[in-house]
Short mmCIF file of C-alpha atoms and ligand atoms in Angstrom, two decimals:
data_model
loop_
_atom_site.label_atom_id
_atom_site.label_comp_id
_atom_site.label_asym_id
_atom_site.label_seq_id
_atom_site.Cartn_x
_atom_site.Cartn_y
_atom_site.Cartn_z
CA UNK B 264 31.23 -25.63 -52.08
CA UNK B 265 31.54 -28.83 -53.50
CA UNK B 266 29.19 -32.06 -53.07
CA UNK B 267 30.57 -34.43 -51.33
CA UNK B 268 30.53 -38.21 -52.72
CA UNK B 269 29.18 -41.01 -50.16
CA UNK B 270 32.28 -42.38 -49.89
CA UNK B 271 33.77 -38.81 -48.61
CA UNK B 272 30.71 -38.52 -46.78
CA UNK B 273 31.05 -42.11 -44.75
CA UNK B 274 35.03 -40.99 -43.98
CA UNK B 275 33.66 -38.11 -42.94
CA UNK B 276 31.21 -39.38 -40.16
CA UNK B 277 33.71 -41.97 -39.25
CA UNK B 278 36.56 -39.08 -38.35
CA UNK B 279 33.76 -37.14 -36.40
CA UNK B 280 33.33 -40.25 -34.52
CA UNK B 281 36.95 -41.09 -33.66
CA UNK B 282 37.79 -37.72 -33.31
CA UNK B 283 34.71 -37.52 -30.52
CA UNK B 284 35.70 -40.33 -28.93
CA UNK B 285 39.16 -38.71 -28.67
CA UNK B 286 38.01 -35.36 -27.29
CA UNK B 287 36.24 -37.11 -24.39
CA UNK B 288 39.53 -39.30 -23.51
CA UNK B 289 42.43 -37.11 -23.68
CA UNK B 290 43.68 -33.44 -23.51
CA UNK B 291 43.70 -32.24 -27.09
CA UNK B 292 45.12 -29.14 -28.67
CA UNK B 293 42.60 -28.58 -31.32
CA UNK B 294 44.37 -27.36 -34.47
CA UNK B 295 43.87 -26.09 -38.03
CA UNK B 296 45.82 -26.76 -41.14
CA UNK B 297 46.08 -24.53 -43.43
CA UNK B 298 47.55 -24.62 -47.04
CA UNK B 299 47.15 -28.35 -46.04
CA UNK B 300 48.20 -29.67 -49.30
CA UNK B 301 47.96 -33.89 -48.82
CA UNK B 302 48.53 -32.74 -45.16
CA UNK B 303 52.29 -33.55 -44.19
CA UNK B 304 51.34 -31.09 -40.84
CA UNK B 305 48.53 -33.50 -40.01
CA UNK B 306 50.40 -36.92 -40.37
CA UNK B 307 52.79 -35.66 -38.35
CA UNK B 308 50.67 -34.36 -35.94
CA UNK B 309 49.01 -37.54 -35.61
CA UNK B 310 52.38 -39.13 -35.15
CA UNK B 311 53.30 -37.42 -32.15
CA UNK B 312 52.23 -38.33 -28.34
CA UNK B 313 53.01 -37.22 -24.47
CA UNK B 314 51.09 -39.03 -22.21
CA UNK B 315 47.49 -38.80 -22.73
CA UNK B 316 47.87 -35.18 -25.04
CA UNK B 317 47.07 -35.36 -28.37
CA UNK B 318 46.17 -32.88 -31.44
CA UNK B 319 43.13 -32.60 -33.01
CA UNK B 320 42.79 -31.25 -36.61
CA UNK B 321 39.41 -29.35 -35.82
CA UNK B 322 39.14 -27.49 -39.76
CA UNK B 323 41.72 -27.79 -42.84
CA UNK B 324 41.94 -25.97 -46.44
CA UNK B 325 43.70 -26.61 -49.36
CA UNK B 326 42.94 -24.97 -52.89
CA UNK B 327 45.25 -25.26 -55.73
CA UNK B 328 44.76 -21.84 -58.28
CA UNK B 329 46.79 -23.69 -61.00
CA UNK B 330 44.42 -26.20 -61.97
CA UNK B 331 40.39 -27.13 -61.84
CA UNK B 332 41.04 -30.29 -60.75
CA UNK B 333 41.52 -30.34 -57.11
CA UNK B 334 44.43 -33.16 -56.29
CA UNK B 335 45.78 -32.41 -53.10
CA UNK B 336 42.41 -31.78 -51.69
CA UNK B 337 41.20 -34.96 -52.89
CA UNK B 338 43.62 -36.84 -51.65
CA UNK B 339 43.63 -35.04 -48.19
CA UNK B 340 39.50 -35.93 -48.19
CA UNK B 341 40.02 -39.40 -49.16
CA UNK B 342 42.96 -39.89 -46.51
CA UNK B 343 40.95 -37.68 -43.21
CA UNK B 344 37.55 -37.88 -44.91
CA UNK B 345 35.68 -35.18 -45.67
CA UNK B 346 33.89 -33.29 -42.79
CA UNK B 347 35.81 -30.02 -41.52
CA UNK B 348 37.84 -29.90 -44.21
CA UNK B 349 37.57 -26.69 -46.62
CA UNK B 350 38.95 -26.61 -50.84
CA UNK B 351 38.13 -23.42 -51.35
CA UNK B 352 41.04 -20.35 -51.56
CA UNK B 353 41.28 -18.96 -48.56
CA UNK B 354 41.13 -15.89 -49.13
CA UNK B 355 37.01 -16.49 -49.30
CA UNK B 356 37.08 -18.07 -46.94
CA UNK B 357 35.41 -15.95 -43.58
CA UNK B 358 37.05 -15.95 -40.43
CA UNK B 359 33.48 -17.01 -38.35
CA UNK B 360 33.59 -20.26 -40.94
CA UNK B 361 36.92 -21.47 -39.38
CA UNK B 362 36.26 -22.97 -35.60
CA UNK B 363 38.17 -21.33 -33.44
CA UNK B 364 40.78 -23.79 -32.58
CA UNK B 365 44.48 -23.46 -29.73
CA UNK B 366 47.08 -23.91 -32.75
CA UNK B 367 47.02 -22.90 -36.74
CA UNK B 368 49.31 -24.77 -38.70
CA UNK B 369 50.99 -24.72 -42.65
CA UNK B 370 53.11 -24.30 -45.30
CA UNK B 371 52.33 -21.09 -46.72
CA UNK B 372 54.26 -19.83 -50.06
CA UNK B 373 57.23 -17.79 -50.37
CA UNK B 374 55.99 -14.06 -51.43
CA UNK B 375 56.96 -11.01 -51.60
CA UNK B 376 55.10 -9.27 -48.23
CA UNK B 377 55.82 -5.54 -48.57
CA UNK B 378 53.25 -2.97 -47.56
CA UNK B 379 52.64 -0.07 -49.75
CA UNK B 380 51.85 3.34 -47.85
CA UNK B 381 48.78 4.01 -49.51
CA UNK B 382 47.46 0.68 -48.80
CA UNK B 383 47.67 1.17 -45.14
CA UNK B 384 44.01 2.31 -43.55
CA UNK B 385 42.55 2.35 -40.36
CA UNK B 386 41.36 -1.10 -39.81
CA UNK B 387 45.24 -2.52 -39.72
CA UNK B 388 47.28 -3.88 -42.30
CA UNK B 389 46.42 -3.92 -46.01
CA UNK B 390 48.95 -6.19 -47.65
CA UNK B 391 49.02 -6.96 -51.48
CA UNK B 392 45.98 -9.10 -52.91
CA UNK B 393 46.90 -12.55 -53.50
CA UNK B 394 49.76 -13.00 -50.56
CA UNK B 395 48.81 -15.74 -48.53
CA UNK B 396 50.23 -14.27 -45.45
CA UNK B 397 47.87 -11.89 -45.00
CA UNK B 398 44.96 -14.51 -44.81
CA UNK B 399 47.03 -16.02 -41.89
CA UNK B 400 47.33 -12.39 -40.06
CA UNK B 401 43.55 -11.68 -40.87
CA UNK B 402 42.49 -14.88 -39.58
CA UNK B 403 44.75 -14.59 -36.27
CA UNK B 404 43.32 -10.88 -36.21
CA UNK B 405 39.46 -11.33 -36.70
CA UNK B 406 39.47 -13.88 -34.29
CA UNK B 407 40.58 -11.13 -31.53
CA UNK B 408 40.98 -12.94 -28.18
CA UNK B 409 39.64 -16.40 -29.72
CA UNK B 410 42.74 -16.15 -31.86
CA UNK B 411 45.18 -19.31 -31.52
CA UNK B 412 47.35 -19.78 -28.65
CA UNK B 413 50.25 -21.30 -31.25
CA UNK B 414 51.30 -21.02 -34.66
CA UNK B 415 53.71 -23.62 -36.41
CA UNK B 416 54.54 -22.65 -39.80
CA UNK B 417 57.06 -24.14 -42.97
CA UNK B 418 58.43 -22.42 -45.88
CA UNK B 419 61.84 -22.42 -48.00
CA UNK B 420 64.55 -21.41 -46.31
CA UNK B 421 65.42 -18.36 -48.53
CA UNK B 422 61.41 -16.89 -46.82
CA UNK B 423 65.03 -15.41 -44.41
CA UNK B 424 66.80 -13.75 -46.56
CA UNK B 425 64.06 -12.18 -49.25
CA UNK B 426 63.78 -9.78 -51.36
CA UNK B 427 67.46 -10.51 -52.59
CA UNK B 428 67.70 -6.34 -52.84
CA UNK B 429 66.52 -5.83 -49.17
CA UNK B 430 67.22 -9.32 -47.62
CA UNK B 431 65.02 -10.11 -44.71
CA UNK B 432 62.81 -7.45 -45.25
CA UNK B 433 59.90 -10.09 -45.72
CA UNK B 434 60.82 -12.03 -42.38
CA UNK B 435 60.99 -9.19 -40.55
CA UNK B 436 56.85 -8.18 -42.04
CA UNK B 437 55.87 -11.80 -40.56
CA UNK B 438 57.89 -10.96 -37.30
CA UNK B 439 56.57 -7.25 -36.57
CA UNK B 440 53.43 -8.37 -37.49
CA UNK B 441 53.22 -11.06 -34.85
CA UNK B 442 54.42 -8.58 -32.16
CA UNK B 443 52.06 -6.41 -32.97
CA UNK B 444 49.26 -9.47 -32.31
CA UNK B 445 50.84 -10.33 -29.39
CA UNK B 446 53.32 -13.18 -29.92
CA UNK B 447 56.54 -14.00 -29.43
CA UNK B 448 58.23 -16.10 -32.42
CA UNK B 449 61.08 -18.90 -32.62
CA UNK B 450 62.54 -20.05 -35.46
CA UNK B 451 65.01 -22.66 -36.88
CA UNK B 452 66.40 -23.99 -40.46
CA UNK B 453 66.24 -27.31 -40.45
CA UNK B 454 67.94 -29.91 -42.69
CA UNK B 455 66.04 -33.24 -42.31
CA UNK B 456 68.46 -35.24 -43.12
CA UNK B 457 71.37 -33.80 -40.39
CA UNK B 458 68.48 -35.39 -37.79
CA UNK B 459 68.47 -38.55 -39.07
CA UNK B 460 65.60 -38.13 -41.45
CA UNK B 461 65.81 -39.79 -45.15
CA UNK B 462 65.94 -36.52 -47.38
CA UNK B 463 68.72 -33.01 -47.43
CA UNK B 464 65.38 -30.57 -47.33
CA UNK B 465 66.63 -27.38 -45.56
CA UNK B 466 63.79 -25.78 -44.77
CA UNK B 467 62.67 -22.61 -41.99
CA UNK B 468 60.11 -23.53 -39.02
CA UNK B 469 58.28 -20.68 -37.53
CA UNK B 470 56.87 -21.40 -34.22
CA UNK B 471 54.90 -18.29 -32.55
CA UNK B 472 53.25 -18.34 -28.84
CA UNK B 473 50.77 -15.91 -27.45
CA UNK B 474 51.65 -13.63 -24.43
CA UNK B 475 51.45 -15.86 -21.17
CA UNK B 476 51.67 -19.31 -22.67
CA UNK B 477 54.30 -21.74 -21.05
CA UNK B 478 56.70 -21.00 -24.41
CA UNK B 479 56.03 -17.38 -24.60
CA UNK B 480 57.25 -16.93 -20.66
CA UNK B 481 59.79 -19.62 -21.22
CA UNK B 482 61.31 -17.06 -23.52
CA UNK B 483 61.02 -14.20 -21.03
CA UNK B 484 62.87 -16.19 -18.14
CA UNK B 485 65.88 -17.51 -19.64
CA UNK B 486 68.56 -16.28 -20.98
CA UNK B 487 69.21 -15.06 -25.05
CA UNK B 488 71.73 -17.78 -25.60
CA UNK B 489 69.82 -20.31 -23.73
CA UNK B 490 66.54 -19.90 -25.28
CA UNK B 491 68.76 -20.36 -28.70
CA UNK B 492 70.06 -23.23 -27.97
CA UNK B 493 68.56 -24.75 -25.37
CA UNK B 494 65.15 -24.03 -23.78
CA UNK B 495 63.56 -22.77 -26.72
CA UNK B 496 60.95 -25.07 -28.69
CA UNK B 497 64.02 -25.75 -31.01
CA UNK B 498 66.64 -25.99 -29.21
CA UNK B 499 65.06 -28.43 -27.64
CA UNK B 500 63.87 -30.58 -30.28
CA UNK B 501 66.76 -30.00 -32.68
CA UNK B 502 69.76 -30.22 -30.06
CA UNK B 503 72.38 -28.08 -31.32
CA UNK B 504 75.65 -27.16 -30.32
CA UNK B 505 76.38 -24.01 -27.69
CA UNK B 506 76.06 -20.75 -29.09
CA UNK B 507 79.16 -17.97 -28.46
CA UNK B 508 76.50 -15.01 -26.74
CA UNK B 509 79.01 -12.87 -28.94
CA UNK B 510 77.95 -14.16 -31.95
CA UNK B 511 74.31 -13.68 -31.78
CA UNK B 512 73.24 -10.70 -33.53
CA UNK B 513 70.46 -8.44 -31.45
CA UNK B 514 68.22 -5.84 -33.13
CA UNK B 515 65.28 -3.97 -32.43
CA UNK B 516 61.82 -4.17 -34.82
CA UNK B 517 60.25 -1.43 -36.32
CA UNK B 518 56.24 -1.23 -35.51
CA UNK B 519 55.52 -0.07 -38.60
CA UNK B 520 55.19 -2.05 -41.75
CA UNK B 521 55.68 0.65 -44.41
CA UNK B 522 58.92 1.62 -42.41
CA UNK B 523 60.28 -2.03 -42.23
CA UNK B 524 58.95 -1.76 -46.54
CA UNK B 525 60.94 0.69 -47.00
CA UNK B 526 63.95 0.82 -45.03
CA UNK B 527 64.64 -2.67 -43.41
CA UNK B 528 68.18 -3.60 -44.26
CA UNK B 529 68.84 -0.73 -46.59
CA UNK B 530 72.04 -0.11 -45.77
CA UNK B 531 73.31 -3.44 -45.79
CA UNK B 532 71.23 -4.91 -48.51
CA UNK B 533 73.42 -8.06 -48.90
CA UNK B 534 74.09 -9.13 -45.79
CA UNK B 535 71.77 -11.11 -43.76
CA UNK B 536 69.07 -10.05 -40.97
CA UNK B 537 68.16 -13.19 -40.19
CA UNK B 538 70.73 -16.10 -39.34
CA UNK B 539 69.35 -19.78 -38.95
CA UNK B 540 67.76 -19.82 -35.74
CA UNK B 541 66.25 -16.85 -33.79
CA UNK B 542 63.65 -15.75 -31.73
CA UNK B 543 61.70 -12.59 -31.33
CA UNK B 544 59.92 -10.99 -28.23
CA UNK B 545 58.66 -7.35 -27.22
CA UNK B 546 59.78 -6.38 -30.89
CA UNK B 547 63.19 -7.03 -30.21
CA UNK B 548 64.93 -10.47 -32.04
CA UNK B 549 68.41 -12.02 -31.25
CA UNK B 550 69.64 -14.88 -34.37
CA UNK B 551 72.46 -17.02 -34.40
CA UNK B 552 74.39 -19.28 -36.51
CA UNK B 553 73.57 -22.42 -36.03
CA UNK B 554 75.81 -26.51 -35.64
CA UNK B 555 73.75 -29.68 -35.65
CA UNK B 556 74.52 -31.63 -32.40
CA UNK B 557 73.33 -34.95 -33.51
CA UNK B 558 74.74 -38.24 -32.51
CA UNK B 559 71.70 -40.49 -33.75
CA UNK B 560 71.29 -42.66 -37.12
CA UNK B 561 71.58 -41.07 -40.14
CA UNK B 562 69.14 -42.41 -43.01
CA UNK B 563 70.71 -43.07 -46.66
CA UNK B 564 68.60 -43.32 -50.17
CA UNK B 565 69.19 -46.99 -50.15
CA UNK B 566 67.03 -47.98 -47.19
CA UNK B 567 63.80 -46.16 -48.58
CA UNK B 568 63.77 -48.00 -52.10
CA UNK B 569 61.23 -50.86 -52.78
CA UNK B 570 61.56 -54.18 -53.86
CA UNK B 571 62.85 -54.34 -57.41
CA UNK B 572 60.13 -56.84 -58.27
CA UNK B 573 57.54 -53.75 -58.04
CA UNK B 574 58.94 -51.67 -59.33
CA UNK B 575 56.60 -50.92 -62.31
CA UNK B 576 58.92 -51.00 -65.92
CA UNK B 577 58.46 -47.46 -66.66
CA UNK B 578 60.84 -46.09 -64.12
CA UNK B 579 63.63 -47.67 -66.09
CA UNK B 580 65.64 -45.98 -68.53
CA UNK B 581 67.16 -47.35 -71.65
CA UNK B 582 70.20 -47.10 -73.36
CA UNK B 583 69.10 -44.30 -76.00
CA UNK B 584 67.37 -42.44 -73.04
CA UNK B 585 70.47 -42.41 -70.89
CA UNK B 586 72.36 -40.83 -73.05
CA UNK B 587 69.95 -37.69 -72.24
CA UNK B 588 70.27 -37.94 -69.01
CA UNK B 589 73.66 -38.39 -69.20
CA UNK B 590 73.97 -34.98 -70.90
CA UNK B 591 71.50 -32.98 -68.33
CA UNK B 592 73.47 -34.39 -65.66
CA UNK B 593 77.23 -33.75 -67.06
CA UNK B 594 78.62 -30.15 -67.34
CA UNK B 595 77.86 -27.88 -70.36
CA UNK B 596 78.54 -23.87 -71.18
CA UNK B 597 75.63 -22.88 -73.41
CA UNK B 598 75.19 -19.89 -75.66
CA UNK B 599 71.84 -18.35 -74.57
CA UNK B 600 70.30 -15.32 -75.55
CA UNK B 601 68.57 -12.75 -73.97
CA UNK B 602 64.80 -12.22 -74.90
CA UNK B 603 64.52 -8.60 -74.41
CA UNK B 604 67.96 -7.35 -74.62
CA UNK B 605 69.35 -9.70 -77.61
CA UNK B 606 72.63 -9.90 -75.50
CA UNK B 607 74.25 -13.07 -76.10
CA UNK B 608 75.68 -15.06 -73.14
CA UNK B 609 77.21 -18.33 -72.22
CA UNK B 610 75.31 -20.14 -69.82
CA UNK B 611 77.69 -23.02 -67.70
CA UNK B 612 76.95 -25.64 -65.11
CA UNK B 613 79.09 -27.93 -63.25
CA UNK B 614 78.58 -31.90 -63.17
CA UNK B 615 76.39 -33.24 -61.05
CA UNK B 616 76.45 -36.93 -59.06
CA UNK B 617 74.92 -39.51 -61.37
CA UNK B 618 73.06 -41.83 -60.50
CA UNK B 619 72.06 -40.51 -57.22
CA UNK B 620 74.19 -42.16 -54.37
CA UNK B 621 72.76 -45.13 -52.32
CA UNK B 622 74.53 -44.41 -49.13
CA UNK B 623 73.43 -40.37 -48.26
CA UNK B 624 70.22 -39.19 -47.52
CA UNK B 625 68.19 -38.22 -50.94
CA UNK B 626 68.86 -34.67 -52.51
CA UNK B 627 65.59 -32.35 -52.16
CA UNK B 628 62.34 -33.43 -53.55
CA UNK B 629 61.56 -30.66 -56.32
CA UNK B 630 57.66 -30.31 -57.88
CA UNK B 631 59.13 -31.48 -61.12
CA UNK B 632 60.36 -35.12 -60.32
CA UNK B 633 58.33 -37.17 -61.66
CA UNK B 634 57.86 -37.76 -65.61
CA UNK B 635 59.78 -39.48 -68.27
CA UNK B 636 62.30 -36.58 -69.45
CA UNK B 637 65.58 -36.66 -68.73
CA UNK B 638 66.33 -33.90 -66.22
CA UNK B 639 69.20 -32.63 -64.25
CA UNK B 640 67.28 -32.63 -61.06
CA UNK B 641 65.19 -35.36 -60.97
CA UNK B 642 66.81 -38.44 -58.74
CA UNK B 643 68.27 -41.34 -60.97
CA UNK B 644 69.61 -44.81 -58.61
CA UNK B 645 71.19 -47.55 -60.29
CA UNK B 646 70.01 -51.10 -59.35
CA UNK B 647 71.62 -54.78 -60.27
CA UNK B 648 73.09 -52.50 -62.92
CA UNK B 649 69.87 -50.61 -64.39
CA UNK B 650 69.30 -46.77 -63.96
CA UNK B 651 65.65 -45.89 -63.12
CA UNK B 652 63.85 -43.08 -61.57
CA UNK B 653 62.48 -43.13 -58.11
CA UNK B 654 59.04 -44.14 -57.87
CA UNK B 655 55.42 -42.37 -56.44
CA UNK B 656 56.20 -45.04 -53.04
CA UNK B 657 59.74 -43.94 -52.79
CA UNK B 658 59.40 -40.10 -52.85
CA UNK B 659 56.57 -40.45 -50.44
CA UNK B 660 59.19 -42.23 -48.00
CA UNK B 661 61.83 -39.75 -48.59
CA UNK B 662 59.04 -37.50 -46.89
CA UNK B 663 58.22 -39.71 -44.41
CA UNK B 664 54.75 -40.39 -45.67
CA UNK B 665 53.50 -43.61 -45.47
CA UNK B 666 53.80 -45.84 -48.35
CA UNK B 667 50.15 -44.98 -50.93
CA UNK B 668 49.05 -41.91 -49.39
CA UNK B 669 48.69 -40.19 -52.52
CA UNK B 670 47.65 -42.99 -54.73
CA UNK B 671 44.72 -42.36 -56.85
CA UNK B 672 46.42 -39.54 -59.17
CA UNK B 673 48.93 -39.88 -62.50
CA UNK B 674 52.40 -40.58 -60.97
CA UNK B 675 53.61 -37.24 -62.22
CA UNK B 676 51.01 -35.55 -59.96
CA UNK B 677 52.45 -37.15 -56.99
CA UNK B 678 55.51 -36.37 -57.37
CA UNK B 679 54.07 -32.88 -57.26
CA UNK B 680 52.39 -33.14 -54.45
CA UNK B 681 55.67 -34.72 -52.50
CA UNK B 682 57.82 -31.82 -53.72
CA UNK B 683 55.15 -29.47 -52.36
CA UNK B 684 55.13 -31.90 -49.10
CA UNK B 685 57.59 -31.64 -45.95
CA UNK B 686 59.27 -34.40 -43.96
CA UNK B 687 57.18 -35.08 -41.40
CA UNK B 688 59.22 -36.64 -38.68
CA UNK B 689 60.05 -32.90 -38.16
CA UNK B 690 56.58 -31.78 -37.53
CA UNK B 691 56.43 -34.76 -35.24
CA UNK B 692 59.40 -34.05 -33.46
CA UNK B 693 58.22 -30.73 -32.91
CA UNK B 694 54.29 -31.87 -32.37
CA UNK B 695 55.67 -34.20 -29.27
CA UNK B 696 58.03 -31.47 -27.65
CA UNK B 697 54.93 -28.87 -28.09
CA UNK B 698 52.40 -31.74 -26.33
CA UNK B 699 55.53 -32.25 -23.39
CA UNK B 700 56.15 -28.96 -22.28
CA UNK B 701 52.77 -27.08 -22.90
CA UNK B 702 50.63 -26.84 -19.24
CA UNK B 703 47.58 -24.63 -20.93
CA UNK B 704 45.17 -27.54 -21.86
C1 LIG N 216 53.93 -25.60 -49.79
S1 LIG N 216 52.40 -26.34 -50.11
C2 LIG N 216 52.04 -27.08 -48.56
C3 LIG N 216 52.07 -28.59 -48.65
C4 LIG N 216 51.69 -29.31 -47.37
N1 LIG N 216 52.44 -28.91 -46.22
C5 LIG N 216 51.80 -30.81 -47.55
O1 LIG N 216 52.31 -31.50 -46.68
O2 LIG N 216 51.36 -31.32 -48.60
C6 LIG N 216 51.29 -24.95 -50.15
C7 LIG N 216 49.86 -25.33 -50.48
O3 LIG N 216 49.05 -24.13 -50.48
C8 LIG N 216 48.02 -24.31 -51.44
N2 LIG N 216 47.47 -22.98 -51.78
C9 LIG N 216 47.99 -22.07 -52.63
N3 LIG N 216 47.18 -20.99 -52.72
C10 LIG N 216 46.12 -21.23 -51.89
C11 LIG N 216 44.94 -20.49 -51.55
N4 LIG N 216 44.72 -19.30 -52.07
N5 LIG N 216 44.09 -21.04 -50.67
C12 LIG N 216 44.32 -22.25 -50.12
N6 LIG N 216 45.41 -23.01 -50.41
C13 LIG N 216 46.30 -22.50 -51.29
C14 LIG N 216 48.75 -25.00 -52.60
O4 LIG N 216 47.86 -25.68 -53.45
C15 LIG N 216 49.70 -25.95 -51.86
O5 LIG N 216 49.13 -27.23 -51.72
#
């Protein structure tokens, strides 16, 4: 483990303090964040409020495997200071180290989550090494009838419909293997920017409840096309509009990982299991497609931008450099080859919109935005006539960060860290609907 500095250490006991004086005033759901990252979960977390409920981030962890320098944790330590918060990979990390806490929390990668036969033994599920998943189903396992009372997870929307050969197989692991720990799960794509928010990120929220919480029996007493669009955790936070009870699609789970491994959605392979919202109890799920009911504000690009007079000069691009982003930008068919096969192929993309448009809500936030090099993805505006890129500032409020969070790292690094990031008006959204409705605290 890793000494902290005195400045770390001073955050530290100030957080302890505050978050001390907190227990003793209000009702708190004490939480962990996991694959905390520069902890989008916890801001939002923060953000959200019913009466005098509140959460309280009791442990985090965040470990990057890419690189020795630890960025994301350091800015997490430096933002929530230092005490109960773990950069080590989880997968060391032992299950009586973690307090035992009412909610876990995160944004856990995208992996493949099959279960091979032989890896199956007598002490429950063996997944593959290195799948993050699993650390989330050991934790939830070891900690027996400690284990949380909620889970709220994030990951890419395509988590619904992988492996491409047997899509949803991989959803349908995470969903069996929460029945067989005694949950019932919910879960929603959501675009940010269809509620409002400042950015297009379409991403899926997993929200599971424990057998005789107010959500889990909430699911039990109302009806399939209710709970889908209106009394479920999503349906009430994300209003959207009435779903035909013909349309929803109603299957029943395997118990068995290897089975689901090796047979979920074989004889369909291409069409989708899992539609964009969804719940699952008793090892049976119903899904729907999904319309946005939203009568709100929508956000556009052009309200997050700063000043131009701080703008620091190496956002702009010149002439000579424009015409490279000109080209990345434009359509092109490329001869490429193939490495291994020597097959020659032509390679062709469309145009895209250049510079990015002022009046809609920003495109996705990618890892790779920040940086000098022209690139086809990266978000160019034009300004009094001048094409620049977005800066550290901006991307952060296209997440719904507030302004500096992640200062203290090379610009390029936090653009990483904000395409890594979620918006976190949805985690508050979801964080005050959660505090509202839940009685067991
Ligand atoms: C999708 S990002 C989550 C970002 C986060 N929600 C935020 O707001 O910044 C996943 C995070 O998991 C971390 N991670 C990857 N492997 C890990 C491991 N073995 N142990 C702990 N964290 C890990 C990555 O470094 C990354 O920050």
């Amino acid at each position: 483990m890793k000494t902290p500095t005195l400045f770390n250490l001073f955050q530290g006991i100030k957080e302890h303090k505050n978050m001390n004086m907190k227990v003793s005033q209000s009702n708190c759901i004490t939480t962990i964040e996991l694959f905390a990252g520069v902890g989008g979960f916890r801001i939002g977390l923060k953000n959200a409020k019913h009466s005098n409920k509140n959460f309280h981030i009791v442990w985090s962890n965040q470990w990057e495997p890419s690189t020795k320098i630890q960025h994301a944790s350091q800015i997490y330590e430096k933002q929530f200071g230092y005490t109960n918060h773990s950069n080590e990979d989880i997968s060391k990390v032992k299950t009586s180290d973690i307090p035992d806490h009412q909610m876990l929390v995160g944004g856990f990668p995208c992996q493949d989550y099959s279960v091979a036969s032989t890896l199956k033994n007598s002490h429950g599920i063996n997944g593959k090494k290195g799948v993050l998943w699993w650390e989330i189903y050991r934790i939830l396992e070891e900690k027996k009838d400690k284990a949380p009372k909620y889970l709220l997870l994030e990951n890419v929307d395509r988590l619904l419909k992988s492996p491409a050969s047997q899509r949803g197989r991989d959803f349908a692991i995470i969903l069996s293997s929460l029945n067989a720990l005694g949950y019932a799960v919910e879960w929603r794509v959501i675009n940010a920017s269809e509620y409002g928010m400042p950015q297009r990120r379409r991403r899926v929220f997993i929200f599971a409840s424990k057998k005789d919480t107010t959500f889990y029996n909430n699911l039990k007493a109302n009806s399939i096309a209710d709970n889908l669009d209106k009394t479920g955790l999503f349906g009430k936070a994300f209003p959207i509009k009435k779903i035909d009870s013909k349309k929803v699609i109603t299957q029943q789970l395997s118990s068995d990982l290897v089975d689901i491994t090796d047979n979920f959605n074989k004889n369909s392979p291409k069409t989708n299991a899992f539609l964009e919202t969804g719940y699952m109890i008793d090892s049976v799920y119903h899904t729907a497609k999904i319309e946005t009911n939203y009568s709100g504000k929508y956000s556009v690009l052009g309200d997050f931008l700063q000043d131009e007079d701080s703008v620091p000069k190496e956002f702009y691009i010149d002439e000579e450099e424009l015409k490279k982003w000109k080209y990345q930008k434009g359509s092109k068919s490329i001869e490429r080859v193939n490495k291994t096969t020597g097959h020659k192929y032509k390679y062709a993309e469309g145009s895209m919109g250049f510079p990015d448009c002022l009046n809609k809500p920003s495109r996705t936030i990618i890892t790779g935005e920040g940086g000098k090099s022209a690139s086809r993805f990266k978000h160019v505006v034009k300004i009094n006539g001048k094409y620049r890129r977005l800066t550290p500032i901006e991307l952060e409020r296209l997440n719904m960060f507030p302004d500096n969070h992640t200062i203290g790292v090379t610009d390029t690094k936090r653009a990483f860290l904000m395409g890594n990031a979620l918006v976190v008006g949805i985690v508050e959204r979801l964080g005050n609907l959660i505090l509202k409705e839940i009685d067991e605290i």
